[in-house]
Short mmCIF file of C-alpha atoms in Angstrom, two decimals:
data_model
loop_
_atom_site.label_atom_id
_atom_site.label_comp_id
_atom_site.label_asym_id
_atom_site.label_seq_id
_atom_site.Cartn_x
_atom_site.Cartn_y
_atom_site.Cartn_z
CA UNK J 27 3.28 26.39 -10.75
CA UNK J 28 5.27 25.13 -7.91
CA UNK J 29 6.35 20.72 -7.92
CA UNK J 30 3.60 18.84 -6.76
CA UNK J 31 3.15 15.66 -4.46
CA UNK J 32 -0.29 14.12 -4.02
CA UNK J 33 -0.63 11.31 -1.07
CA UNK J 34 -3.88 9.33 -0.80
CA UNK J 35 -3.18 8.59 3.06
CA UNK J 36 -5.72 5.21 3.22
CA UNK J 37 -4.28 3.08 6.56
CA UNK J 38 -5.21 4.12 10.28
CA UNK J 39 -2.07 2.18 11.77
CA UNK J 40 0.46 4.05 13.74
CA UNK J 41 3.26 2.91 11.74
CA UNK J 42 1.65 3.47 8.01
CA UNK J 43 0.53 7.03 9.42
CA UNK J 44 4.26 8.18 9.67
CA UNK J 45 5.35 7.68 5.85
CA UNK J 46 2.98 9.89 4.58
CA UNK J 47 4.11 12.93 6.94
CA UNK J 48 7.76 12.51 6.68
CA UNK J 49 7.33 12.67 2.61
CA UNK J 50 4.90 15.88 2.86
CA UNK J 51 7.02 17.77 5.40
CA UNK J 52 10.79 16.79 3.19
CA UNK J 53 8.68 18.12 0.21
CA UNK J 54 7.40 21.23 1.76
CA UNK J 55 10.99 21.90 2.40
CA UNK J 56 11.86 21.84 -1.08
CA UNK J 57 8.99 23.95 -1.73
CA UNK J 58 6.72 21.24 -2.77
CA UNK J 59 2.83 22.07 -2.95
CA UNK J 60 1.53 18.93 -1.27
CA UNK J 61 -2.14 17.65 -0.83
CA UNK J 62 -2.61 14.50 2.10
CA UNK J 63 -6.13 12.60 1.05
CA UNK J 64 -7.21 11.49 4.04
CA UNK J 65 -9.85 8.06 3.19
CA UNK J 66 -10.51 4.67 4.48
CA UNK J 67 -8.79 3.47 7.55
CA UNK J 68 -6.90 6.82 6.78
CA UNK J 69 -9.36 8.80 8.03
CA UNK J 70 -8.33 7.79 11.94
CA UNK J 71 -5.24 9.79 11.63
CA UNK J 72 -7.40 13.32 11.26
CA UNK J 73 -10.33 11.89 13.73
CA UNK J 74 -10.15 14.10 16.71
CA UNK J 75 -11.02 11.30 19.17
CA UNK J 76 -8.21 8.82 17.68
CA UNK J 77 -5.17 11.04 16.29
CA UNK J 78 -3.47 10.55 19.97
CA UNK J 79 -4.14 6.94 20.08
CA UNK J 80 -3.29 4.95 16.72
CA UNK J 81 -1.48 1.33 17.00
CA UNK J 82 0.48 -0.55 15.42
CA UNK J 83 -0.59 -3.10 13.11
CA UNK J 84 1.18 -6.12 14.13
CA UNK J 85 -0.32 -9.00 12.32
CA UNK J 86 0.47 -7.62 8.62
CA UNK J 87 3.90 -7.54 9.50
CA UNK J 88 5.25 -10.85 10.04
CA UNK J 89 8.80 -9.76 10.61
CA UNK J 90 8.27 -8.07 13.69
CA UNK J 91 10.19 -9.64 17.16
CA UNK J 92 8.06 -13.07 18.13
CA UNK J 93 7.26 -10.90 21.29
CA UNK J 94 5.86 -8.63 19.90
CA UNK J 95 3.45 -11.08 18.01
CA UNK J 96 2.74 -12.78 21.11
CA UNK J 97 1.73 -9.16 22.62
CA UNK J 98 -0.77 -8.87 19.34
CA UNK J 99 -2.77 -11.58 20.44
CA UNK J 100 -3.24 -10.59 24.19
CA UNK J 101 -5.39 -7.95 25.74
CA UNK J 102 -3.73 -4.16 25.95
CA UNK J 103 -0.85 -5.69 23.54
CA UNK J 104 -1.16 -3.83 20.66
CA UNK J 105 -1.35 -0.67 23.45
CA UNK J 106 2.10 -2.00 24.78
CA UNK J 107 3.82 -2.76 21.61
CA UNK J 108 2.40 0.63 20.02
CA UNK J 109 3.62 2.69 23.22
CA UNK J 110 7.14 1.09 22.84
CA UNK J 111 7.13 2.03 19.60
CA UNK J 112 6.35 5.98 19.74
CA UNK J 113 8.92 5.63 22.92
CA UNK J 114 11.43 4.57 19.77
CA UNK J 115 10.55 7.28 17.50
CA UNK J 116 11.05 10.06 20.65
CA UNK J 117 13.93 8.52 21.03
CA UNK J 118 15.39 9.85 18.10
CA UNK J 119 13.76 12.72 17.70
CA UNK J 120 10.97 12.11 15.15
CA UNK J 121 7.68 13.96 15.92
CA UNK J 122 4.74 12.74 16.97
CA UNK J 123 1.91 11.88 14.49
CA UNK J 124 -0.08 15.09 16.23
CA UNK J 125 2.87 17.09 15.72
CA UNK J 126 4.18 16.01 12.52
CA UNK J 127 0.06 17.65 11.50
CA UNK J 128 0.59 20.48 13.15
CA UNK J 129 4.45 20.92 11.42
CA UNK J 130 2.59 20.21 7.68
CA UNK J 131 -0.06 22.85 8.34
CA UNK J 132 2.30 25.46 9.32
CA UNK J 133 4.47 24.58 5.89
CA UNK J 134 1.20 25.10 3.95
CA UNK J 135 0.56 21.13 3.09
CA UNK J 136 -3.29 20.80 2.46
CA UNK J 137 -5.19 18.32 4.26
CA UNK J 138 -8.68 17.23 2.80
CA UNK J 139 -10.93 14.02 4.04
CA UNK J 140 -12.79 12.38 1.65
CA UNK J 141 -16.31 12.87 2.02
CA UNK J 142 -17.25 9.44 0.94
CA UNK J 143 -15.09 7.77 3.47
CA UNK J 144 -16.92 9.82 6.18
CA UNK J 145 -20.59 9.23 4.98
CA UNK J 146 -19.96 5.17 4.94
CA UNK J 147 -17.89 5.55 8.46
CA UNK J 148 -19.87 7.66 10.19
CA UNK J 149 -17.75 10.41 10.30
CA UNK J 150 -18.96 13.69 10.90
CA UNK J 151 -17.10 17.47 10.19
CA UNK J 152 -16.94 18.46 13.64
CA UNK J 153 -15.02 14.87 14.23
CA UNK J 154 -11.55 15.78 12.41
CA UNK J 155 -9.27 18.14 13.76
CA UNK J 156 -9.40 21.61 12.46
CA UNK J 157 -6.13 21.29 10.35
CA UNK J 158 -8.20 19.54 8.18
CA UNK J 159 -9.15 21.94 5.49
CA UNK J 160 -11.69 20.44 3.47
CA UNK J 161 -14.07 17.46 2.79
CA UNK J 162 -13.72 16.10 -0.71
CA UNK J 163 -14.39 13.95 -3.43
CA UNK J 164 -11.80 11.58 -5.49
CA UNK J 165 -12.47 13.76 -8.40
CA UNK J 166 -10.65 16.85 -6.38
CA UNK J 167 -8.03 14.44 -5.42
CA UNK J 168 -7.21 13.47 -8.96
CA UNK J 169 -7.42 17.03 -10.34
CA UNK J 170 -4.70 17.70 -8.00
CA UNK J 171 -2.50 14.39 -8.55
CA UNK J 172 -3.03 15.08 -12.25
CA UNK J 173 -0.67 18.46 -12.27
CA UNK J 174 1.82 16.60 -9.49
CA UNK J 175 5.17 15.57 -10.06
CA UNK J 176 4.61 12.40 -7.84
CA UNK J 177 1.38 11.00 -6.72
CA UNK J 178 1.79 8.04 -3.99
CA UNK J 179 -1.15 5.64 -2.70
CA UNK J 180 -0.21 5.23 1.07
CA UNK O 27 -3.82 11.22 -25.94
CA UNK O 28 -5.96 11.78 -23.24
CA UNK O 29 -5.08 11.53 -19.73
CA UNK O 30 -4.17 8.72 -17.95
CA UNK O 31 -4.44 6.48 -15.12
CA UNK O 32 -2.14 3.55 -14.17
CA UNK O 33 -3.15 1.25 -10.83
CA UNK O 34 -1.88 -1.65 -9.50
CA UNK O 35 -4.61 -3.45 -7.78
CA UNK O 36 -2.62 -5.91 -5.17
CA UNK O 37 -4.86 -6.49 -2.32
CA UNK O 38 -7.55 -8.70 -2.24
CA UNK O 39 -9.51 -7.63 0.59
CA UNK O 40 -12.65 -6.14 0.66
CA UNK O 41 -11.84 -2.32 2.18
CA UNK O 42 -8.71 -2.23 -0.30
CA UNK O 43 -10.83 -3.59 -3.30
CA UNK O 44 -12.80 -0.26 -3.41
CA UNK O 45 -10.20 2.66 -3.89
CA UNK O 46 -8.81 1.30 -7.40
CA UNK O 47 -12.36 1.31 -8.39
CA UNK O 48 -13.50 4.34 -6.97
CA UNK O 49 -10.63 6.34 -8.36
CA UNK O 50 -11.18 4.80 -11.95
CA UNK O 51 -14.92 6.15 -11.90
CA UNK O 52 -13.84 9.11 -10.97
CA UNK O 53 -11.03 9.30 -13.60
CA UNK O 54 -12.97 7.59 -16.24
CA UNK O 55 -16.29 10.79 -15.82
CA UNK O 56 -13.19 12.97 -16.19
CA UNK O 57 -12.30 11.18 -19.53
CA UNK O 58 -9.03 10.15 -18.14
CA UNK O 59 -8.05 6.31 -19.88
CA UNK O 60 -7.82 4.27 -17.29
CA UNK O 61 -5.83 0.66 -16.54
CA UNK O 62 -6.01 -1.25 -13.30
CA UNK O 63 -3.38 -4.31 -13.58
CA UNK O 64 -4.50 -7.15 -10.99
CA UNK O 65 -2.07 -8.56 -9.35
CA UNK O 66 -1.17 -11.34 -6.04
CA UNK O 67 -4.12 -11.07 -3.59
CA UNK O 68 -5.69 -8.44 -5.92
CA UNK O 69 -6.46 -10.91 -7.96
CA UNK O 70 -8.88 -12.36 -6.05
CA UNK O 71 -10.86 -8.97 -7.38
CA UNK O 72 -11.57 -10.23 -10.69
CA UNK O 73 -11.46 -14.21 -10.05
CA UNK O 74 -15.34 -15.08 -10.53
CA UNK O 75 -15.37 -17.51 -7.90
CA UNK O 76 -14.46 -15.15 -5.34
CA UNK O 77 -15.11 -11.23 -6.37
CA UNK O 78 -18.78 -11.86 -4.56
CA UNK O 79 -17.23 -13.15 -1.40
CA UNK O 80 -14.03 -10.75 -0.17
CA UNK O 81 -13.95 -9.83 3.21
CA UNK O 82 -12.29 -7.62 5.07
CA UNK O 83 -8.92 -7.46 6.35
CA UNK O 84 -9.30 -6.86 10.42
CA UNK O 85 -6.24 -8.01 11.39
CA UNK O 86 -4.17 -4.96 9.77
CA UNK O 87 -6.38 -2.15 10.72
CA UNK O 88 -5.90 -1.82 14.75
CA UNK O 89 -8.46 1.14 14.64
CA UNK O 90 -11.33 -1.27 14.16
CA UNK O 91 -14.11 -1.26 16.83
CA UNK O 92 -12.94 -3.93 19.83
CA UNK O 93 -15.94 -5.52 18.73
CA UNK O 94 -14.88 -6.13 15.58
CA UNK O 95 -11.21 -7.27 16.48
CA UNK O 96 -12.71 -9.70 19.01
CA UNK O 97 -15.30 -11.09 15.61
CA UNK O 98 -11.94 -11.39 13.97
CA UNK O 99 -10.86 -14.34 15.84
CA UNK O 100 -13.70 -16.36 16.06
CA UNK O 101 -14.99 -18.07 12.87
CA UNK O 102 -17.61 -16.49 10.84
CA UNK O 103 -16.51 -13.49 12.80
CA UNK O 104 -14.41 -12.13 9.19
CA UNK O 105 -17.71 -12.91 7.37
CA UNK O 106 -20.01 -11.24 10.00
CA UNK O 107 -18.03 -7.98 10.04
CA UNK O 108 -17.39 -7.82 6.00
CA UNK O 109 -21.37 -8.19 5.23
CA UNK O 110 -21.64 -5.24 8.34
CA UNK O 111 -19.43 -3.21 6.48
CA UNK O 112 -21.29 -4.20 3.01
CA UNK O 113 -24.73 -3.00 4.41
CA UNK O 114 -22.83 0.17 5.35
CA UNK O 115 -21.68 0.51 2.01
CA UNK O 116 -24.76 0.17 0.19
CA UNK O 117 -26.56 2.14 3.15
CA UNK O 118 -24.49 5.20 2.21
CA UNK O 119 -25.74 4.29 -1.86
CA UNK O 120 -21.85 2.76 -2.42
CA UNK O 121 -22.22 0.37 -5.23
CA UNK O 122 -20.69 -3.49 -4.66
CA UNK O 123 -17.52 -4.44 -5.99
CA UNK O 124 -19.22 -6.19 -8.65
CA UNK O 125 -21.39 -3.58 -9.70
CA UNK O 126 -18.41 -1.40 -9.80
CA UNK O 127 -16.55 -3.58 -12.06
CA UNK O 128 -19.56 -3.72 -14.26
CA UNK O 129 -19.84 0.22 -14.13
CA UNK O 130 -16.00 0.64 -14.84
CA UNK O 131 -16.27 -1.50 -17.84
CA UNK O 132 -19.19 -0.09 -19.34
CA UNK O 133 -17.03 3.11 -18.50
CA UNK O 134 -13.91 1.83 -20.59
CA UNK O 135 -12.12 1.08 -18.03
CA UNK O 136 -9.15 -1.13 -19.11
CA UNK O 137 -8.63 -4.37 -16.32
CA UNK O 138 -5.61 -6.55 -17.21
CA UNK O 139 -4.40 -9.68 -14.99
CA UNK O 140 -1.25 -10.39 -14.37
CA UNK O 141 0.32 -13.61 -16.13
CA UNK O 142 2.91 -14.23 -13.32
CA UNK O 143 0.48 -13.97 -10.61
CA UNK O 144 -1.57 -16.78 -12.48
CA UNK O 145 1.39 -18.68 -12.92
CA UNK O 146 2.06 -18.86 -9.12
CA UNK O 147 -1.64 -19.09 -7.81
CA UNK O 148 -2.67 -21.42 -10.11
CA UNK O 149 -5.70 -19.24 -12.10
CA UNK O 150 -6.58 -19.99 -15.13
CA UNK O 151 -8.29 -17.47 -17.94
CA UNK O 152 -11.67 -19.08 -17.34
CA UNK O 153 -11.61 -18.27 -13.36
CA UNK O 154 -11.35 -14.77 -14.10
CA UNK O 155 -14.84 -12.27 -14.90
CA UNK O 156 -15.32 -11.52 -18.46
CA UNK O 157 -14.36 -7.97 -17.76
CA UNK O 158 -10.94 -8.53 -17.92
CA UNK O 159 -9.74 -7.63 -21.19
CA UNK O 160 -6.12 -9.35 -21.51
CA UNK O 161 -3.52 -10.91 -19.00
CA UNK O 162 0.08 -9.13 -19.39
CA UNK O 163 3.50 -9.02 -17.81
CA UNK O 164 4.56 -6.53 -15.70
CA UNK O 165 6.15 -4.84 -18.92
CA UNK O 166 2.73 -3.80 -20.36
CA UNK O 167 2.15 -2.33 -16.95
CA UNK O 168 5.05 0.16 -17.04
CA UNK O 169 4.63 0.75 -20.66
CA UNK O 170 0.96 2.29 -20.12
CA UNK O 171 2.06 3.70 -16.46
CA UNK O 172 4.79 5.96 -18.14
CA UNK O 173 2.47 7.46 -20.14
CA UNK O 174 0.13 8.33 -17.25
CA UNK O 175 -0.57 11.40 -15.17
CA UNK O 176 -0.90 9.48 -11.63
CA UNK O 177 -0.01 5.76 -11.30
CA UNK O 178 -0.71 4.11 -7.77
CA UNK O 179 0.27 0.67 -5.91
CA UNK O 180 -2.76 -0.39 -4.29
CA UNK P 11 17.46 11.59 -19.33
CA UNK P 12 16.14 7.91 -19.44
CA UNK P 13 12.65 7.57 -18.49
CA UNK P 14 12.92 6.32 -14.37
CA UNK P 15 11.10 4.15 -11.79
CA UNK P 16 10.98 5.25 -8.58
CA UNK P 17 9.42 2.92 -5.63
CA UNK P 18 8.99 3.53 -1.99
CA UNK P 19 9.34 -0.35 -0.60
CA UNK P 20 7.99 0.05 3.05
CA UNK P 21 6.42 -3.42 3.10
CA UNK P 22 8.87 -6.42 5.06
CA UNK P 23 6.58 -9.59 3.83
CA UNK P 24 7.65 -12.12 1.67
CA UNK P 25 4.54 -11.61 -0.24
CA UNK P 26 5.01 -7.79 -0.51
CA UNK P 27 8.71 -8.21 -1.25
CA UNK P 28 8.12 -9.46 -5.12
CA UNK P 29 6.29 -6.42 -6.37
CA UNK P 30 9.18 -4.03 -6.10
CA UNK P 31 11.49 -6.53 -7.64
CA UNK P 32 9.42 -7.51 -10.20
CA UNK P 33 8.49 -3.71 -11.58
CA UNK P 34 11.74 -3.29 -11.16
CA UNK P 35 13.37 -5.44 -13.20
CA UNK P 36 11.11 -4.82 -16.13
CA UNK P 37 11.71 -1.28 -15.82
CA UNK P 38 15.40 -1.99 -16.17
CA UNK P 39 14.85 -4.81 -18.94
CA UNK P 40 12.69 -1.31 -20.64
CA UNK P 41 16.47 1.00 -19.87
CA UNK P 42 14.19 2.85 -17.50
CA UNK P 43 16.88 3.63 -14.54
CA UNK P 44 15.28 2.34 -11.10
CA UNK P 45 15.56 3.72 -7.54
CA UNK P 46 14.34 0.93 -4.81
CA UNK P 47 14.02 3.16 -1.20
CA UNK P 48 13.47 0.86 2.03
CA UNK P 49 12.04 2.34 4.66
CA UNK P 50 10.24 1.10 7.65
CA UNK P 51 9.46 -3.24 7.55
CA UNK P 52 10.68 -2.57 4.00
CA UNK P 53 13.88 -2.61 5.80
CA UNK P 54 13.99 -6.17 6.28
CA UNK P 55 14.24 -6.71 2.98
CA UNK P 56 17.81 -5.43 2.62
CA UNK P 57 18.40 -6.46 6.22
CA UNK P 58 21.52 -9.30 5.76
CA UNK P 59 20.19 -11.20 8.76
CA UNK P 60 16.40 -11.05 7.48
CA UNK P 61 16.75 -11.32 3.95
CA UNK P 62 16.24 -14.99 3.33
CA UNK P 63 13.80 -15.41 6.07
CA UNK P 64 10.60 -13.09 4.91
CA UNK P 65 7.89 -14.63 6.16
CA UNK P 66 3.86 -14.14 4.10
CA UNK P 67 1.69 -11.97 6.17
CA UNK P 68 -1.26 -14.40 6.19
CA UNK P 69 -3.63 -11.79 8.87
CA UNK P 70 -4.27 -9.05 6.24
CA UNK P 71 -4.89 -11.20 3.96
CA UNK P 72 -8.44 -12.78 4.18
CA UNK P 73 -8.98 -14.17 1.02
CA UNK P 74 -6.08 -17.25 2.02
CA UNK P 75 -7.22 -20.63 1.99
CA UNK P 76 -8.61 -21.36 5.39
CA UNK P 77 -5.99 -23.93 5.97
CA UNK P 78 -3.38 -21.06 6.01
CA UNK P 79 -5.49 -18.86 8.36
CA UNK P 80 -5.42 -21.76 10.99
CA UNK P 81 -1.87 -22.51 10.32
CA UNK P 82 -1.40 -18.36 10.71
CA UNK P 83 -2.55 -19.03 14.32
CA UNK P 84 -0.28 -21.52 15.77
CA UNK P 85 3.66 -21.92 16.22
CA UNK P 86 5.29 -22.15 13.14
CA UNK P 87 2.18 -22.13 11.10
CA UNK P 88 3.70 -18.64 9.37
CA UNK P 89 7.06 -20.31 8.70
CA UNK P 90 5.17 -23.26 6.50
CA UNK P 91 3.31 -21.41 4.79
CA UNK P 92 6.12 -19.08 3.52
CA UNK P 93 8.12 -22.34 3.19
CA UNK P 94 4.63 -23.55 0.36
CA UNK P 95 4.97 -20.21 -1.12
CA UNK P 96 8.48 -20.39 -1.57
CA UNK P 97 8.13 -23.16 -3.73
CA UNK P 98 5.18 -22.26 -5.61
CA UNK P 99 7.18 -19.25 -6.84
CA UNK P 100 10.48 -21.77 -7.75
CA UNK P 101 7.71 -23.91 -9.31
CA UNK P 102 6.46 -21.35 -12.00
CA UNK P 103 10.36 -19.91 -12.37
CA UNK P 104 9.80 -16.91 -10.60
CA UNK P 105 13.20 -16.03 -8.53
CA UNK P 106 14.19 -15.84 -4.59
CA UNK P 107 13.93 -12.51 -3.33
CA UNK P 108 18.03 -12.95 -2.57
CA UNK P 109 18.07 -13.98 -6.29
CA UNK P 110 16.00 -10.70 -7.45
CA UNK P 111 18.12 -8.64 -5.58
CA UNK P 112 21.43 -9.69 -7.53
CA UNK P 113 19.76 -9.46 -10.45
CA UNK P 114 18.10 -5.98 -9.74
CA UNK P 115 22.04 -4.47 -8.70
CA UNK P 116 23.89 -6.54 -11.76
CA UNK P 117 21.05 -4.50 -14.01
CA UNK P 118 21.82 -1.62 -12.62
CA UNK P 119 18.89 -0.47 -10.27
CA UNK P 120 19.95 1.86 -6.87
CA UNK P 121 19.00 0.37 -3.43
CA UNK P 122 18.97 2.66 -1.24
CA UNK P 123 17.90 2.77 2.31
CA UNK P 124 16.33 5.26 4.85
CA UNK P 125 18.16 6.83 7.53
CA UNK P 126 15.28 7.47 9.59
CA UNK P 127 14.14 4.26 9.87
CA UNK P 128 17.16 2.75 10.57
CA UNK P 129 17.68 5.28 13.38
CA UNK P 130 14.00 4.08 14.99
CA UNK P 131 14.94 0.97 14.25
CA UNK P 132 18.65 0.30 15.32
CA UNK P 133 19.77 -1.26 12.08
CA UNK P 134 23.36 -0.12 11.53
CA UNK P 135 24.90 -0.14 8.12
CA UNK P 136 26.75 -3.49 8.16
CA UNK P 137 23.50 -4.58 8.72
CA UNK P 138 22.45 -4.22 5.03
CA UNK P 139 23.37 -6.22 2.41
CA UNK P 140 26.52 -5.23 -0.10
CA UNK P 141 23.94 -4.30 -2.80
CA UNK P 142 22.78 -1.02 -1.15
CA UNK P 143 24.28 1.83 -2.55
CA UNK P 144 23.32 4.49 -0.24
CA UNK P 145 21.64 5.52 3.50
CA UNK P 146 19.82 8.44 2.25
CA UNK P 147 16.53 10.83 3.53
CA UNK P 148 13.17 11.22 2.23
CA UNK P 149 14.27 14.36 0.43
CA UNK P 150 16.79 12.36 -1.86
CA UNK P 151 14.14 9.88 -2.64
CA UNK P 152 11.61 12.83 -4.04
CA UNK P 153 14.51 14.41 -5.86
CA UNK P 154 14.82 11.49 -8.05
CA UNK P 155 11.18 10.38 -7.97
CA UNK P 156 10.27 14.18 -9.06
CA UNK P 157 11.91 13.52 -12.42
CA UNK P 158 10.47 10.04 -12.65
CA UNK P 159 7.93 8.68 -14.98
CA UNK P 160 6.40 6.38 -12.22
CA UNK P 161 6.29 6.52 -8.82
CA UNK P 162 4.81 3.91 -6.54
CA UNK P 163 4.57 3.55 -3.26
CA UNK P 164 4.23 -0.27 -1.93
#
């Protein structure tokens, strides 16, 4: 049996929705077998409708610039500060979040939602984007994360 | 030994106060021995004059409705949203926090505070629910989590 | 092989700061051999010119007193209520987070820090404080954290 990494993927901000892909993808390349848990807040990052639009979450992260916690608290901030910051990450050359999904799928990384997540949200099938392989329970997650060499909570 | 597993339980908001406990269900019905070691805000999960009143952390998810950011700011707004999201919950047959403390212990599910965190916020034994089984150092922690299958920071 | 620790410290708050350091200078006090990776606001951390400045992210946490809400909200506010939790911490013994770091490299533990991030984030290597051992990838992380006993992401 091939190395495993499990990732429960459970925050929706544009910044916490990069650490998760950059892990699966490096592990892939090693030949990792790697399962992202989509739940929570976590679930925005497969949601068809919001992939292309996640922001930043200013306000838990006091040590950002003072502007850009002034831009937090004013209308179309968050947008500004959030744009800047995938502007930054083009910049030197890391992927998108849409295309850091579409990289893992092509290296084989599995991608399941958790089912309770999307009963409580609202959240139906035909809402995730079809890279999104299955809708599960924790129990399938933790079957996994029990045969993995590193299990992270994201 | 049967399996285990190890979770630090540091937030003490409402959303991130349900995945240590619905992961140690799920562990605990797969007889897995479970620990979840409550720690800086996450103590707040097991202090008995506040496990009935968390509320959820708007601020640091940006996906939230508008409607809900905007509910942030004003007062009550934290409280309004947090019993929406608690009706949701119990809409979609989700138990409470409380109940699934209740459930975990009657499960075996092994909750430990930690003494540092007590030291520094100022808890004492008798604030905490009569769940918790022991308050330990960071050491007991590790010495249970090495032994584990998955461990998680939550 | 000793038994190892590996942590993922992506978190730049004061509050989130103390976790890594405390784990991992238990796990060193245990011989366990320790690898600390910063990576995005964990950054800040190891960041010379932030270091001693980590501010408490008040916003995602809703269970603070309501006095430190308010005091989240206007000029300064943060800074005083970082300044209270400073002390608290000195109060009940606990070190600074300039003091844990000494302690965590005379004991033995690797800081290392992400390339990536610093790229997105401009921070060049004189940047970092003398106690980092390394600017490595995700990949070297999950080499060592593949072989570890624990792995946590915070």
């Amino acid at each position: 049996m091939e190395d495993r990494l499990a990732i429960v993927c459970s925050k929706g901000s544009l910044d916490m929705a990069y650490p998760p892909f950059v892990l699966a993808t490096a592990a892939a390349a090693m030949d990792m077998e790697v399962m992202l848990f989509f739940t929570f807040w976590g679930l925005d990052i497969v949601n068809r409708h919001k992939i292309d639009s996640l922001e930043i979450s200013i306000a838990s992260n006091p040590g950002m610039p003072a502007m850009a916690k002034v831009a937090g608290m004013v209308p179309f901030g968050t947008k500004m500060v959030s744009s800047m910051m995938k502007e930054q990450f083009a910049k030197s050359n890391v992927m998108s979040i849409r295309q850091f999904v579409e990289t893992s799928h092509e290296m084989g990384v599995h991608m399941v939602a958790c089912q309770m997540s999307m009963d409580v949200m609202g959240v139906k099938r035909e809402d995730l984007i079809p890279q999104v392989e299955d809708v599960v329970g924790a129990a399938t997650f933790l079957d996994f994360a029990k045969e993995a060499k590193v299990q992270l909570f994201i």
